[in-house]
C-alpha positions as a printed NumPy array, in Angstrom:
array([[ 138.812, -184.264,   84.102],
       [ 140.784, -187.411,   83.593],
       [ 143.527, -187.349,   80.732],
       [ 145.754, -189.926,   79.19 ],
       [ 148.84 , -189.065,   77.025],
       [ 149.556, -190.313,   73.26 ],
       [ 153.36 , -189.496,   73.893],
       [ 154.793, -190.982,   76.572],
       [ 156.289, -187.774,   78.221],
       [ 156.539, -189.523,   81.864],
       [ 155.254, -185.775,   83.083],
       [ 151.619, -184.732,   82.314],
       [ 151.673, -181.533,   80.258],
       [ 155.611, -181.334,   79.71 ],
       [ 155.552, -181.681,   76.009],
       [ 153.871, -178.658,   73.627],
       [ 151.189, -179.115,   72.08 ],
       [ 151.55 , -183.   ,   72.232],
       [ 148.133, -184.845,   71.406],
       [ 146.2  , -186.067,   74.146],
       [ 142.93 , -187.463,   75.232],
       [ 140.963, -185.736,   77.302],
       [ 137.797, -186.909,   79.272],
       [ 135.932, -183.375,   80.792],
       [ 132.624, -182.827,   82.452],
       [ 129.967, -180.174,   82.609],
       [ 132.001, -178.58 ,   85.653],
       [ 134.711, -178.261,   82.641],
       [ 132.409, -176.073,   80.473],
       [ 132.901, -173.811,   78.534],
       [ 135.626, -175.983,   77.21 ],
       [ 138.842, -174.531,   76.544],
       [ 142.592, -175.409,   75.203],
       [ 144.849, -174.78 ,   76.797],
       [ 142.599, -175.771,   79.756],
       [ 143.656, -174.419,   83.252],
       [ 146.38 , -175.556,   85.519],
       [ 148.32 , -177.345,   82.679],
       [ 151.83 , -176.678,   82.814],
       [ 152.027, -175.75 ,   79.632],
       [ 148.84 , -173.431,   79.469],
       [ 150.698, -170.741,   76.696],
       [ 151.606, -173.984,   74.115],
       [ 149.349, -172.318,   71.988],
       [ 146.24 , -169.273,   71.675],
       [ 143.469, -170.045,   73.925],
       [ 140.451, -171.372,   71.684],
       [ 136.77 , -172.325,   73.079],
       [ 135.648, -176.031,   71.621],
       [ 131.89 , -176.374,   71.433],
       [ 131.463, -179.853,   72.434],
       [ 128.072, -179.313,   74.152],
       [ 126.689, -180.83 ,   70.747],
       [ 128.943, -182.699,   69.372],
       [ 130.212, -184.87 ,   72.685],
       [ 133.912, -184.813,   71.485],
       [ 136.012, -181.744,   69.638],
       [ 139.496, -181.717,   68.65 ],
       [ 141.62 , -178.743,   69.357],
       [ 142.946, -177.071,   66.118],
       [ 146.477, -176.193,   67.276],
       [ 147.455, -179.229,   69.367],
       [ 145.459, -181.757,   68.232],
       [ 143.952, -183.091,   71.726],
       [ 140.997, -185.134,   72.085],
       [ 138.287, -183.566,   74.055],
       [ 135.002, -186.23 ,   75.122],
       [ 132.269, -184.723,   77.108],
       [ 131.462, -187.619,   79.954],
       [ 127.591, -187.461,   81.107],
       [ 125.31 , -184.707,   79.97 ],
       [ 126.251, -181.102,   79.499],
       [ 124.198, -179.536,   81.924],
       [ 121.921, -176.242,   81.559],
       [ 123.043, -173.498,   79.732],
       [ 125.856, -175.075,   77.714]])
């Protein structure tokens, strides 16, 4: 997973729900936001993206950029 921040917050993940860009993998799937490990996991209600399909989703509450890199792998 690789991100880059639209705010610059100078700490990754210090700023709620701040909109972000977010390159994941099949090893990140199911997708998720919050996704694990962020400092800010609570910001918001977990809620499961389906970007198997689609290649890129947009989370609802926070507004972060999700792009599937390579394929999604069996099962997803």
């Amino acid at each position: 997973m690789s991100e880059s921040t639209t705010p610059a917050s100078g700490n990754d993940g210090d700023l709620p729900n701040a909109a972000r860009r977010v390159e994941v993998t099949a090893d990140d799937l199911p997708l998720h936001c919050p996704m694990p490990g962020k400092r800010l996991w609570d910001s918001h209600p977990r809620v499961f993206l389906p970007i198997a399909d689609s290649g890129e989703e947009t989370c609802p509450y926070c507004g972060t950029v999700y792009v599937l890199k390579g394929p999604a792998g069996d099962g997803h």
